[in-house]
Tab-separated table of C-alpha atoms in Angstrom:
chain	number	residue	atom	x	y	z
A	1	UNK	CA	0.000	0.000	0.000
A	2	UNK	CA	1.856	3.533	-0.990
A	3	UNK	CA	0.722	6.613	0.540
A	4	UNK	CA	0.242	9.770	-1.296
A	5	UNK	CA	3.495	11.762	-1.633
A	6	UNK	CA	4.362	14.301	1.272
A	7	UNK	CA	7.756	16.108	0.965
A	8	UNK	CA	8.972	14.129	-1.274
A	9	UNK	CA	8.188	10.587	0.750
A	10	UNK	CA	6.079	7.949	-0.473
A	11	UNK	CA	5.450	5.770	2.739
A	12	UNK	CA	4.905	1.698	1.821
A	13	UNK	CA	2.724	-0.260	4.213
A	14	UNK	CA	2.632	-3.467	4.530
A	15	UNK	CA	-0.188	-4.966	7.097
A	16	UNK	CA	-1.048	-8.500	8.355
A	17	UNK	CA	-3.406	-10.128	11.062
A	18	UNK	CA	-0.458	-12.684	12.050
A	19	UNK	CA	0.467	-12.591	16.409
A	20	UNK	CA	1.630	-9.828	16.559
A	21	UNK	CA	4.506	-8.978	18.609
A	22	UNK	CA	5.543	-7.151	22.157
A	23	UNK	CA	6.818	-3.812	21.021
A	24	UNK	CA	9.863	-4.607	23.323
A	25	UNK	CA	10.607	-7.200	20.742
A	26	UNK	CA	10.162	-4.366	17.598
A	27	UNK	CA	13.678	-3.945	17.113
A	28	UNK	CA	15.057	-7.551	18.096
A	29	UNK	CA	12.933	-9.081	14.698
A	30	UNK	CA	15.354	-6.871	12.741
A	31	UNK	CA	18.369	-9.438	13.894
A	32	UNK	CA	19.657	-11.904	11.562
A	33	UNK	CA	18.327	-15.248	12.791
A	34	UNK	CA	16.045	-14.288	15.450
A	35	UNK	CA	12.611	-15.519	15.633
A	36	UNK	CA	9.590	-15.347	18.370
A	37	UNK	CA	8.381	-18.427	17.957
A	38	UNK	CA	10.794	-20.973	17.235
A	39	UNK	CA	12.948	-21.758	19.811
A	40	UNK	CA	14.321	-25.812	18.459
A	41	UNK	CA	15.238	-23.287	15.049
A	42	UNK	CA	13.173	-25.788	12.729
A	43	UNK	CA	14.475	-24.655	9.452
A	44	UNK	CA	10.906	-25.820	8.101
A	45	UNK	CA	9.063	-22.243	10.076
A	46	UNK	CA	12.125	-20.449	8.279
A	47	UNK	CA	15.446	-19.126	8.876
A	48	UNK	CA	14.818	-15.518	10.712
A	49	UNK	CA	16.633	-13.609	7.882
A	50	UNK	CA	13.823	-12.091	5.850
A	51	UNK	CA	13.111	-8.753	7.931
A	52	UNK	CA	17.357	-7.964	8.951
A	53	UNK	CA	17.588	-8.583	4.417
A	54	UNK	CA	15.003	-5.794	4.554
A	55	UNK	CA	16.525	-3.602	7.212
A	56	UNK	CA	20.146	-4.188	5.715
A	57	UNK	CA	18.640	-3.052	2.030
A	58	UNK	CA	16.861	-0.158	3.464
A	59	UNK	CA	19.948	1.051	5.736
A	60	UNK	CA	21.825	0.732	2.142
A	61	UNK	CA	19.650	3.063	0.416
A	62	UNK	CA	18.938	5.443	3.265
A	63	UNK	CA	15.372	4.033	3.758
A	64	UNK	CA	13.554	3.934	7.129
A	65	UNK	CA	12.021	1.202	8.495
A	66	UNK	CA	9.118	1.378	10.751
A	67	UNK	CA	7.049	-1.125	12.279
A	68	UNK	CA	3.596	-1.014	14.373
A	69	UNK	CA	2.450	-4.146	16.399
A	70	UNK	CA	-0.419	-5.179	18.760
A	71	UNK	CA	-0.285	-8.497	20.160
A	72	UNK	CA	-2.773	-11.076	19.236
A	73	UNK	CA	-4.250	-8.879	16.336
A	74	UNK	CA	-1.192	-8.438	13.800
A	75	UNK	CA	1.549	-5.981	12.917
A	76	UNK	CA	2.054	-3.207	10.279
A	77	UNK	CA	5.566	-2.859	8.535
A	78	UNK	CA	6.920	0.590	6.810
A	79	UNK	CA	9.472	2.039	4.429
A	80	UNK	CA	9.587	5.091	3.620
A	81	UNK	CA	11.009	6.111	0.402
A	82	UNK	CA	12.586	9.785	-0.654
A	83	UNK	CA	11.333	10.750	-4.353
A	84	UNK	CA	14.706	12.112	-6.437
A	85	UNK	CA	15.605	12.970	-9.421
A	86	UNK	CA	15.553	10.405	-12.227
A	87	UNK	CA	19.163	11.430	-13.207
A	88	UNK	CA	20.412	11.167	-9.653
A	89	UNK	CA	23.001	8.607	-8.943
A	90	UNK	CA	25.427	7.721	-5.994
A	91	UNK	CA	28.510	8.378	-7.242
A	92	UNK	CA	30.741	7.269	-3.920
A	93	UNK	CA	32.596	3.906	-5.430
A	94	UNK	CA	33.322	0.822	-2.452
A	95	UNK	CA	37.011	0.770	-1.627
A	96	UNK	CA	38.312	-2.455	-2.928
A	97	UNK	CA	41.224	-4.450	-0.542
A	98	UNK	CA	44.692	-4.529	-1.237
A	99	UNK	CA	44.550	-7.892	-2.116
A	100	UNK	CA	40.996	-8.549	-3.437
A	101	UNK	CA	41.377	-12.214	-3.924
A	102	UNK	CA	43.469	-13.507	-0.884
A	103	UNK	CA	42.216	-14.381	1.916
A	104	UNK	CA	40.260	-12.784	4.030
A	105	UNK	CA	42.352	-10.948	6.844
A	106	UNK	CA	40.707	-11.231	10.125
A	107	UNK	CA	41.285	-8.366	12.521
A	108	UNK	CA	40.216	-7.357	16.525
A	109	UNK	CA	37.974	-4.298	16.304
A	110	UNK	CA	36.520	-1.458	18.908
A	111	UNK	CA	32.544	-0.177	18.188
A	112	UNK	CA	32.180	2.665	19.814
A	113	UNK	CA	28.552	4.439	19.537
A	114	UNK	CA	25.650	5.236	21.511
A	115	UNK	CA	22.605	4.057	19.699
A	116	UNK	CA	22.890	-0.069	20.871
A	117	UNK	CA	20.672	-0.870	17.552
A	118	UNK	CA	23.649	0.901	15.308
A	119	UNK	CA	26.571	-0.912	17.162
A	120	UNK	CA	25.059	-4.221	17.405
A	121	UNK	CA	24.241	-4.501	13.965
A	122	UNK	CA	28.075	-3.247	13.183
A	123	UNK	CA	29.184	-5.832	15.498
A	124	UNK	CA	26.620	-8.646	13.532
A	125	UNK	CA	27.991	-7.654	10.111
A	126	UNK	CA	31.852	-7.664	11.362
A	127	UNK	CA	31.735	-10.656	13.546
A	128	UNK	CA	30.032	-12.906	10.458
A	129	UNK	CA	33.347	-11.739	8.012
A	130	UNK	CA	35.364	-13.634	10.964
A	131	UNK	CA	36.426	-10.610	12.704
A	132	UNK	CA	36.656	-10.532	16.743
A	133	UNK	CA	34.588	-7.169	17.710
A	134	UNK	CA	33.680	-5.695	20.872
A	135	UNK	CA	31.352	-2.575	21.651
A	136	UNK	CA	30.958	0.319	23.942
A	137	UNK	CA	28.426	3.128	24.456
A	138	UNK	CA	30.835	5.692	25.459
A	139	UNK	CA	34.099	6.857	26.071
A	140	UNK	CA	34.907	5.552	29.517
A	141	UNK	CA	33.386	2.143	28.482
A	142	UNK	CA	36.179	1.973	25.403
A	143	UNK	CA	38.954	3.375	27.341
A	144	UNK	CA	38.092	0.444	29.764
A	145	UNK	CA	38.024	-2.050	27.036
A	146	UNK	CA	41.178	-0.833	25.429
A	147	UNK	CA	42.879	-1.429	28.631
A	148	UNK	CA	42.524	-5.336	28.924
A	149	UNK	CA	43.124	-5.665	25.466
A	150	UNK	CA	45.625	-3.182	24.304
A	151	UNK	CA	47.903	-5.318	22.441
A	152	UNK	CA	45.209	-7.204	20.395
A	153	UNK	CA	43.092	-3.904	18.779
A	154	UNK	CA	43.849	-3.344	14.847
A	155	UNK	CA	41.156	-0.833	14.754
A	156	UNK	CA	39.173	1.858	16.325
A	157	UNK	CA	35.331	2.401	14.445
A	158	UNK	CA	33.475	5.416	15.971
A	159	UNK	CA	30.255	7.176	15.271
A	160	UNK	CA	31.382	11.112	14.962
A	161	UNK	CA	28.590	12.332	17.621
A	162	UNK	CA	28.151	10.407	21.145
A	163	UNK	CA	25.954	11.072	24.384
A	164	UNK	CA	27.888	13.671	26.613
A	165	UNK	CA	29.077	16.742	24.248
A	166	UNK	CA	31.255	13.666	23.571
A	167	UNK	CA	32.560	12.599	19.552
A	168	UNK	CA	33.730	10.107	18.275
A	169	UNK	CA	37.580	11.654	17.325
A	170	UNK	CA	37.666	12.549	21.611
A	171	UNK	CA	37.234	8.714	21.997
A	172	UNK	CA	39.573	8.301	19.454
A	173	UNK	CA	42.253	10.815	20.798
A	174	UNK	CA	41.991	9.717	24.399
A	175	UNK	CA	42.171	5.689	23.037
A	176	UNK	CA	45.377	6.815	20.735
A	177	UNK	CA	47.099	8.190	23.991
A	178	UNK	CA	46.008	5.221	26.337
A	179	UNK	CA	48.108	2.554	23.577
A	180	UNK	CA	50.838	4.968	23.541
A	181	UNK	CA	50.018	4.128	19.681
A	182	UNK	CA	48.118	5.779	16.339
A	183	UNK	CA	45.741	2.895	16.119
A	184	UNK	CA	43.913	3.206	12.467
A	185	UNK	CA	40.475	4.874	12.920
A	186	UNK	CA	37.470	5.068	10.936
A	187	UNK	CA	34.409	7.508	12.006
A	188	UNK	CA	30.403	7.190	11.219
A	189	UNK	CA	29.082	10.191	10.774
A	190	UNK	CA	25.601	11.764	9.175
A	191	UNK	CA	26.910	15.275	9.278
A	192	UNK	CA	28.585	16.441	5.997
A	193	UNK	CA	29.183	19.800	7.079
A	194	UNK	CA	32.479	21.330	6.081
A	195	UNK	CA	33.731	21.518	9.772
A	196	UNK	CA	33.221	18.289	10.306
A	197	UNK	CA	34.907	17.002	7.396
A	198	UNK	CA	37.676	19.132	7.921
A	199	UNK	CA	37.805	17.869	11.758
A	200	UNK	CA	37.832	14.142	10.687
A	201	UNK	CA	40.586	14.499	7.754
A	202	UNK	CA	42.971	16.852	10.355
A	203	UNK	CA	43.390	13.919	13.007
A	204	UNK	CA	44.277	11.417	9.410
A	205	UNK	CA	41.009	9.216	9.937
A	206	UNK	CA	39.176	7.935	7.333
A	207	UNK	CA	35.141	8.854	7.362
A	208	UNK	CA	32.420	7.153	5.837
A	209	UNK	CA	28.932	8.974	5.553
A	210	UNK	CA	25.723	7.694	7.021
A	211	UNK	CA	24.265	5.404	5.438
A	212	UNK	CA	27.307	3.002	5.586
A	213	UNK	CA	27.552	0.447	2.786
A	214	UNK	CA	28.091	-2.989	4.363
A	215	UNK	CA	30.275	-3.899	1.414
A	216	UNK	CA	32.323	-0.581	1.239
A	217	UNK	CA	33.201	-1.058	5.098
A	218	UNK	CA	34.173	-4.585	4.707
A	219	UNK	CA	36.578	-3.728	1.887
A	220	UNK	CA	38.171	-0.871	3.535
A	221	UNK	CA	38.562	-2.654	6.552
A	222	UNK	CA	40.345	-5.026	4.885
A	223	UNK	CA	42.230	-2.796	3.110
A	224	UNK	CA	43.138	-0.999	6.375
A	225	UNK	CA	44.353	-4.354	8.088
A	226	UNK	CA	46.513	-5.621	4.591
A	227	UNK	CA	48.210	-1.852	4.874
A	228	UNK	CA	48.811	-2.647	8.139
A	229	UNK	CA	50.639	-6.109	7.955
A	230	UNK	CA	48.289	-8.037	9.111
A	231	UNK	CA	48.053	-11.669	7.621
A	232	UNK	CA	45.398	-14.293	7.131
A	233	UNK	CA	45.381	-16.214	10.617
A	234	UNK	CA	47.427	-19.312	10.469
A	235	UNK	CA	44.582	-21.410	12.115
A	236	UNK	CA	42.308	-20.726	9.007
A	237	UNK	CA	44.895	-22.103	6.265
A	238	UNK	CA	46.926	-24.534	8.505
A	239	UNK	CA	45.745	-27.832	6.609
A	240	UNK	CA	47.767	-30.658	4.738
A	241	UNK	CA	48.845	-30.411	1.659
A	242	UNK	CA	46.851	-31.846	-1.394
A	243	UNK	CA	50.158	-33.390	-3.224
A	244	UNK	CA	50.036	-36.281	-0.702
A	245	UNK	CA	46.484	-37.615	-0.907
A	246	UNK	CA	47.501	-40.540	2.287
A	247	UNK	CA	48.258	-36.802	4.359
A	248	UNK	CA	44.334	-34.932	3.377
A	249	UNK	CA	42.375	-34.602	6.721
A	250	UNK	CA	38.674	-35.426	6.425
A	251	UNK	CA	35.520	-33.788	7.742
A	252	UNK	CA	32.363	-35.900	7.747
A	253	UNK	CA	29.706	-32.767	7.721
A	254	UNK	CA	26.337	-33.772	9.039
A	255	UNK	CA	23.545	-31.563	8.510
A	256	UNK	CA	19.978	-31.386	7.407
A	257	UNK	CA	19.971	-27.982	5.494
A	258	UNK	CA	21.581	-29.143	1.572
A	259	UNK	CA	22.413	-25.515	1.197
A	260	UNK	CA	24.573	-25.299	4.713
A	261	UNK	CA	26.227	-28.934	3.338
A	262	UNK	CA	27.021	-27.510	0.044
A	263	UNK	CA	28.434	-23.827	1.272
A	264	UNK	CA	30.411	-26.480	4.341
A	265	UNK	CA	31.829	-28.694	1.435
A	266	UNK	CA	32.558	-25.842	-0.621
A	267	UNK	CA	34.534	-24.110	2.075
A	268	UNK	CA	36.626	-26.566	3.637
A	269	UNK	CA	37.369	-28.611	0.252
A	270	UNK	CA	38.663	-24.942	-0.929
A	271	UNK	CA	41.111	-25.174	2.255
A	272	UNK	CA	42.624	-28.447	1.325
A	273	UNK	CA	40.268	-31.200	3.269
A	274	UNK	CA	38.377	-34.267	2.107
A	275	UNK	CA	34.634	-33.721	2.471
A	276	UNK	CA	31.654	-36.144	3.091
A	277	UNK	CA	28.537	-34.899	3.699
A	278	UNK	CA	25.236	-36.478	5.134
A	279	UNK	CA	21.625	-35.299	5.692
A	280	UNK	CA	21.095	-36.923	9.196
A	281	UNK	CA	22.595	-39.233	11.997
A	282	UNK	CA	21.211	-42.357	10.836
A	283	UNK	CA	23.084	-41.813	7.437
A	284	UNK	CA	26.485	-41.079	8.755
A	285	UNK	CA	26.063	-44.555	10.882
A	286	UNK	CA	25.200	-46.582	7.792
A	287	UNK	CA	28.296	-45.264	5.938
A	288	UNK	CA	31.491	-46.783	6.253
A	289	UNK	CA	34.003	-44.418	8.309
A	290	UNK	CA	37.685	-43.610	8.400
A	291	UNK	CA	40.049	-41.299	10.339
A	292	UNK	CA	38.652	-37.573	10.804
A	293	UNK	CA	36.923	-35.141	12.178
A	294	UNK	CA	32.583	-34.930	12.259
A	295	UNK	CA	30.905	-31.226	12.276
A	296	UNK	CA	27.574	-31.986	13.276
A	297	UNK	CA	24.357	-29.714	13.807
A	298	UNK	CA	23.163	-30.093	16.866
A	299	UNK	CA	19.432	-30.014	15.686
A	300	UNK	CA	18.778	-32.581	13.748
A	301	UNK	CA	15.382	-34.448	12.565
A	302	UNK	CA	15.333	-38.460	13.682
A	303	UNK	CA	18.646	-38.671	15.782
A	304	UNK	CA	19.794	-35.007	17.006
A	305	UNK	CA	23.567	-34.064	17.264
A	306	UNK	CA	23.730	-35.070	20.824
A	307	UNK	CA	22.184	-38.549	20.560
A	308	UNK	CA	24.922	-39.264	17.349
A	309	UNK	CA	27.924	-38.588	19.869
A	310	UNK	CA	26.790	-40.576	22.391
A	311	UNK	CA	26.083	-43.391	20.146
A	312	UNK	CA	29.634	-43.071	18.792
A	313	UNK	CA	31.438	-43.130	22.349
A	314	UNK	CA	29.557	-45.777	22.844
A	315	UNK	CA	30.615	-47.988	19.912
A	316	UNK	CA	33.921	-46.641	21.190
A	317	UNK	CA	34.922	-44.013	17.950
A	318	UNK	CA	37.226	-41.832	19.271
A	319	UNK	CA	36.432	-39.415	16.043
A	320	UNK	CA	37.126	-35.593	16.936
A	321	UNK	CA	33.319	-33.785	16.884
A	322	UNK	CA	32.830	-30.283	16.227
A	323	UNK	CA	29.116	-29.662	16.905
A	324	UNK	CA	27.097	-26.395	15.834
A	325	UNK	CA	24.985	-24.995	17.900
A	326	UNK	CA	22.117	-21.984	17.674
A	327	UNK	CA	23.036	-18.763	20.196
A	328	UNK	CA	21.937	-19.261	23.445
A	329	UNK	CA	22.705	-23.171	23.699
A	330	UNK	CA	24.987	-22.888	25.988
A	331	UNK	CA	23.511	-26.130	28.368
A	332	UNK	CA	23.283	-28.052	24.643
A	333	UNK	CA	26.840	-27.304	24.237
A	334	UNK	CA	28.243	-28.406	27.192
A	335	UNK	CA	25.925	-31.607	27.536
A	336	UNK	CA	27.917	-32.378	23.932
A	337	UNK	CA	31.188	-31.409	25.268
A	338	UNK	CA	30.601	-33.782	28.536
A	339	UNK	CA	29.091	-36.626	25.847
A	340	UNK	CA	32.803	-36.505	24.050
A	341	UNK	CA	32.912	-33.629	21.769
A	342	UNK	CA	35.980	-32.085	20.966
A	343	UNK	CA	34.384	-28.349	20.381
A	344	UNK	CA	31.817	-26.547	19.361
A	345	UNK	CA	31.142	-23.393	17.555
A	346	UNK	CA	27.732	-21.096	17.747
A	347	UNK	CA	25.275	-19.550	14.999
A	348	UNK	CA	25.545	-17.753	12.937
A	349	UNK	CA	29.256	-19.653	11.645
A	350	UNK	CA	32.277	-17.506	10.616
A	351	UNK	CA	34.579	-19.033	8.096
A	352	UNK	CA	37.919	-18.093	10.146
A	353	UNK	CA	35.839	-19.764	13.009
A	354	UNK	CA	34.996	-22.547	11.377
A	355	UNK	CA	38.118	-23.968	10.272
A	356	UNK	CA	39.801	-22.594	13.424
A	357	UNK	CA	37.331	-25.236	15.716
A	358	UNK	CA	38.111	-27.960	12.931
A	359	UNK	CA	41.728	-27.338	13.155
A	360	UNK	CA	41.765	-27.450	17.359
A	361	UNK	CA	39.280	-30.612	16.912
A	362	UNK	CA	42.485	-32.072	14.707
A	363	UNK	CA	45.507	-30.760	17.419
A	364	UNK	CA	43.636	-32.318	20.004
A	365	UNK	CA	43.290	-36.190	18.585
A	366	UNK	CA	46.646	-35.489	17.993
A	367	UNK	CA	47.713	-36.536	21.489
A	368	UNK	CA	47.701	-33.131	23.036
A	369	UNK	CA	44.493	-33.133	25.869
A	370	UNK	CA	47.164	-34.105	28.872
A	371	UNK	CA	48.523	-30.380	28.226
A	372	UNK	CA	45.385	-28.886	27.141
A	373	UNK	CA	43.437	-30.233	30.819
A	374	UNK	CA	46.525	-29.314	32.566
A	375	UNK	CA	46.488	-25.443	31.250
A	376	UNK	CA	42.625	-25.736	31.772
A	377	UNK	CA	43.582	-26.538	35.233
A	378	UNK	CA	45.794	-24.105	36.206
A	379	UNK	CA	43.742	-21.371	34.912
A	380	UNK	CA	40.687	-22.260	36.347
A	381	UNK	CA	42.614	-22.248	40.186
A	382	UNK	CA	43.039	-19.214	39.855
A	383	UNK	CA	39.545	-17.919	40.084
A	384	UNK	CA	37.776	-17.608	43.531
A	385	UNK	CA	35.138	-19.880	45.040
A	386	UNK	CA	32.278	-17.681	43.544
A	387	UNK	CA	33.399	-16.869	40.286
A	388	UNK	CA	33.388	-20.705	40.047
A	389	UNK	CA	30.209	-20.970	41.337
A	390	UNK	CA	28.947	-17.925	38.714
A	391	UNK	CA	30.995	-19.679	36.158
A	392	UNK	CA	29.075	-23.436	36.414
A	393	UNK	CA	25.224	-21.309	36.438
A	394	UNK	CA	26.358	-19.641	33.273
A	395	UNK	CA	27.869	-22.851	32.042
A	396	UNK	CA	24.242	-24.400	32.916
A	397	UNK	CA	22.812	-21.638	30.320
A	398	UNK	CA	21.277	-19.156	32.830
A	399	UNK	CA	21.851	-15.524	31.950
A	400	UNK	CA	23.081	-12.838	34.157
A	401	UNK	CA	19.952	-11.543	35.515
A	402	UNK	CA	18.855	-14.909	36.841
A	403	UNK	CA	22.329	-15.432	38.322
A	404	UNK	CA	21.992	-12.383	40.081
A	405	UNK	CA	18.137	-13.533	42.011
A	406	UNK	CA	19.490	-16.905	42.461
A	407	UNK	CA	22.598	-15.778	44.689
A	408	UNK	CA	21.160	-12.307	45.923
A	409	UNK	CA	23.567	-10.108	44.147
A	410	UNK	CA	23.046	-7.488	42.170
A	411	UNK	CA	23.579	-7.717	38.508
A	412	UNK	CA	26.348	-5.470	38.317
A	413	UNK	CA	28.563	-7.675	39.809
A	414	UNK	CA	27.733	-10.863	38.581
A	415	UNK	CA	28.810	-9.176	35.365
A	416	UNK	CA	31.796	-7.859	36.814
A	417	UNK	CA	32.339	-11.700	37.995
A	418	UNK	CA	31.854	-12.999	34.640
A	419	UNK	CA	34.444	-10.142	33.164
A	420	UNK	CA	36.820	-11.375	36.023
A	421	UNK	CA	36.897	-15.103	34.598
A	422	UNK	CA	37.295	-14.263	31.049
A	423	UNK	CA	40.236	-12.025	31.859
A	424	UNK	CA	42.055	-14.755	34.490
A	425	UNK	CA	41.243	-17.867	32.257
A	426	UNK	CA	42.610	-15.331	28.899
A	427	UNK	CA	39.095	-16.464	27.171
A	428	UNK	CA	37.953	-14.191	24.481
A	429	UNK	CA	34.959	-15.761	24.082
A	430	UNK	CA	32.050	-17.982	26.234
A	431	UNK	CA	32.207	-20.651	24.193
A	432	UNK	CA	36.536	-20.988	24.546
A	433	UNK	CA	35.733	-20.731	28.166
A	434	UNK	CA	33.181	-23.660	28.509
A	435	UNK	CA	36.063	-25.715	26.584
A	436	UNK	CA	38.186	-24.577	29.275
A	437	UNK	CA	36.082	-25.457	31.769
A	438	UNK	CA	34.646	-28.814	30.390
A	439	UNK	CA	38.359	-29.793	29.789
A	440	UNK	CA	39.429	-28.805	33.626
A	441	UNK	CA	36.379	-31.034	35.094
């Protein structure tokens, strides 16, 4: 439905008499892979990605994106669509990388703005290209962040105007003098106003105008980390060579989605492995099996993920398992991990992440857990009786908040608790602390 033309909008609505949705939940839908009512992610009610393609497109072309809801009697969806001129075109050209058809470079990045919605979905695109990204609100928040991980940032990006009188090249400034270093920079901005522009190009950062193309960030990011010396992580390429077939690893991918088998085989046959792919459990037991390593979705139709391990340890196959898992299954995860897997890896699935858990899943059969459980040891000593305890609640799957009730703290500190353990057990992420964890038990 378009709506008459108002200064130069046309407004499309598009209505339906579905369930309707909590308007706390209004911006969440936007999220790649998030859905209301589908918490086993049963590929057959869909795959959560049709409203964040429509968000993405309209952030692209500068289009809002509105949406109305009542609960139990449907929701109304909007765009809204500036009329130009039919000769108008966007001249601004995506900066291509250095080294367009290498591989990907994989970099550790600071988000710094104040709208959650605007750094989350930065964080979403980046973290999906491999990259390892965290976020902050404001300037204290980043200088804080900067501080525990000083020697790992490649790159700074900041919106221009934060909360406080603060902007974006202040955070910027005060983050260059914390590293003692002039960490590469890149600022968000809507304003085009010659001040602006002139403050931005004086302090040698690079701007990109509101709305950012995904694509043209991407490619300057990479072409930021290639000037920079970075390299493609050893971890992503580190597989046997092809000219001695006897030497090929093989992964045995087990999944009921033909396009995730096909993009999986694709990928890891491009990086040197063997590939065998099945559609379920039952058809990976009928199959005849050699030396490898299985990546297994953890929701599966007949036999799930879980079931296949245990079956396997209990035939005694001592075959490395990666299994995939949807955010949020943390308890999944670590009944797997307990069961016999080797790793596992959350949704949505990074490449660099990918063959990074395959390649760990491959160290590991090769005789190295003794070392592995003893580090996991010593690093979990270190922490005190209750961030042990907060550690095995969050390892059960039960967010902060409910941590908090359950012990009669406030949240504030559990979450300082849970910063404490990542920091003393050097985990960057909750999943490589359950393996520490699960591997210190």
């Amino acid at each position: 439905m378009a709506a008459p033309p108002s200064k130069g909008i046309i407004r499309i609505e598009v209505l339906d008499t579905g369930i309707g949705l909590p308007m706390d939940q209004a911006r969440k839908i936007f999220e790649e892979f998030h859905q209301l009512a589908n918490p086993a992610r049963d590929s057959s009610l869909g795959l959560g990605l049709g409203l964040s393609i429509v968000k993405r497109i309209g952030d692209l072309l500068g289009h809002s994106i509105d949406v109305r809801s009542i609960p139990g009697y449907g929701s109304a969806f909007a765009v809204e669509v500036q009329i130009g001129d039919a000769g108008e075109v966007d001249e601004t050209q995506p900066i291509r990388a250095a080294q367009e058809n290498s591989a990907p470079v994989a970099g550790t990045f600071l988000i710094i703005d104040d709208d959650p919605i605007v750094r989350n979905m930065v964080k979403m695109l980046l973290d999906q290209e491999g990259h390892r990204t965290m976020v902050a609100g404001d300037v204290a928040t980043a200088l804080d962040i900067a501080g525990t991980n000083a020697a790992e940032l490649d790159l700074v990006i900041a919106d221009y105007n934060l909360s406080c009188g603060a902007s974006g090249l202040d955070a910027i400034a005060s983050l260059r003098q914390q590293l003692g270093r002039d960490i590469p920079a890149i600022v968000l901005t809507g304003d085009i106003a010659t001040i602006t522009l002139r403050a931005v190009a004086d302090q040698g950062h690079i701007q990109l105008n509101k709305p950012v193309k995904s694509q043209q960030l991407i490619s300057l990011i990479q072409h930021l980390l290639v000037k920079a010396g970075k390299n493609a992580p050893d971890t992503a390429v580190d597989v046997p060579s092809s000219a001695d077939p006897s030497a090929i690893q093989r992964v045995f991918v087990v999944d009921d989605d033909a396009v995730v088998l096909e993009a999986m085989r694709d990928l890891l046959q491009e990086h040197g492995y063997g590939v065998k792919i099945y559609a379920n459990g039952e058809e990976f037991l009928r199959a005849e099996r050699s030396d490898g390593c299985l990546l297994i979705d953890a929701r599966l139709p007949g036999m799930t993920g879980l079931e296949l391990i245990e079956r396997l340890r209990a035939e005694n196959c001592t075959l490395p398992t990666v299994m995939i898992t949807g955010d949020g299954d943390i308890a999944l995860a670590v009944e797997a991990m307990k069961a016999g897997a080797s790793d596992f890896i959350q949704k949505p699935v990074g490449h660099v992440e990918l063959l990074a858990s395959i390649a760990r899943a491959f160290e590991l059969d090769g005789g190295r857990p003794s070392a592995a459980r003893e580090l996991a040891l010593s690093l979990v000593a270190g922490l005190t009786a209750r961030q042990r305890q907060i550690m095995d609640l969050v390892m059960a799957g039960h967010p902060s908040k409910n941590i908090a009730a359950d012990l009669g703290i406030s949240q504030r500190t559990v979450d300082n608790h849970r910063a404490a353990i990542m920091r003393k057990t050097g985990s960057k992420s909750l999943p490589a602390l359950i393996r520490i964890a699960i591997a210190a038990a």
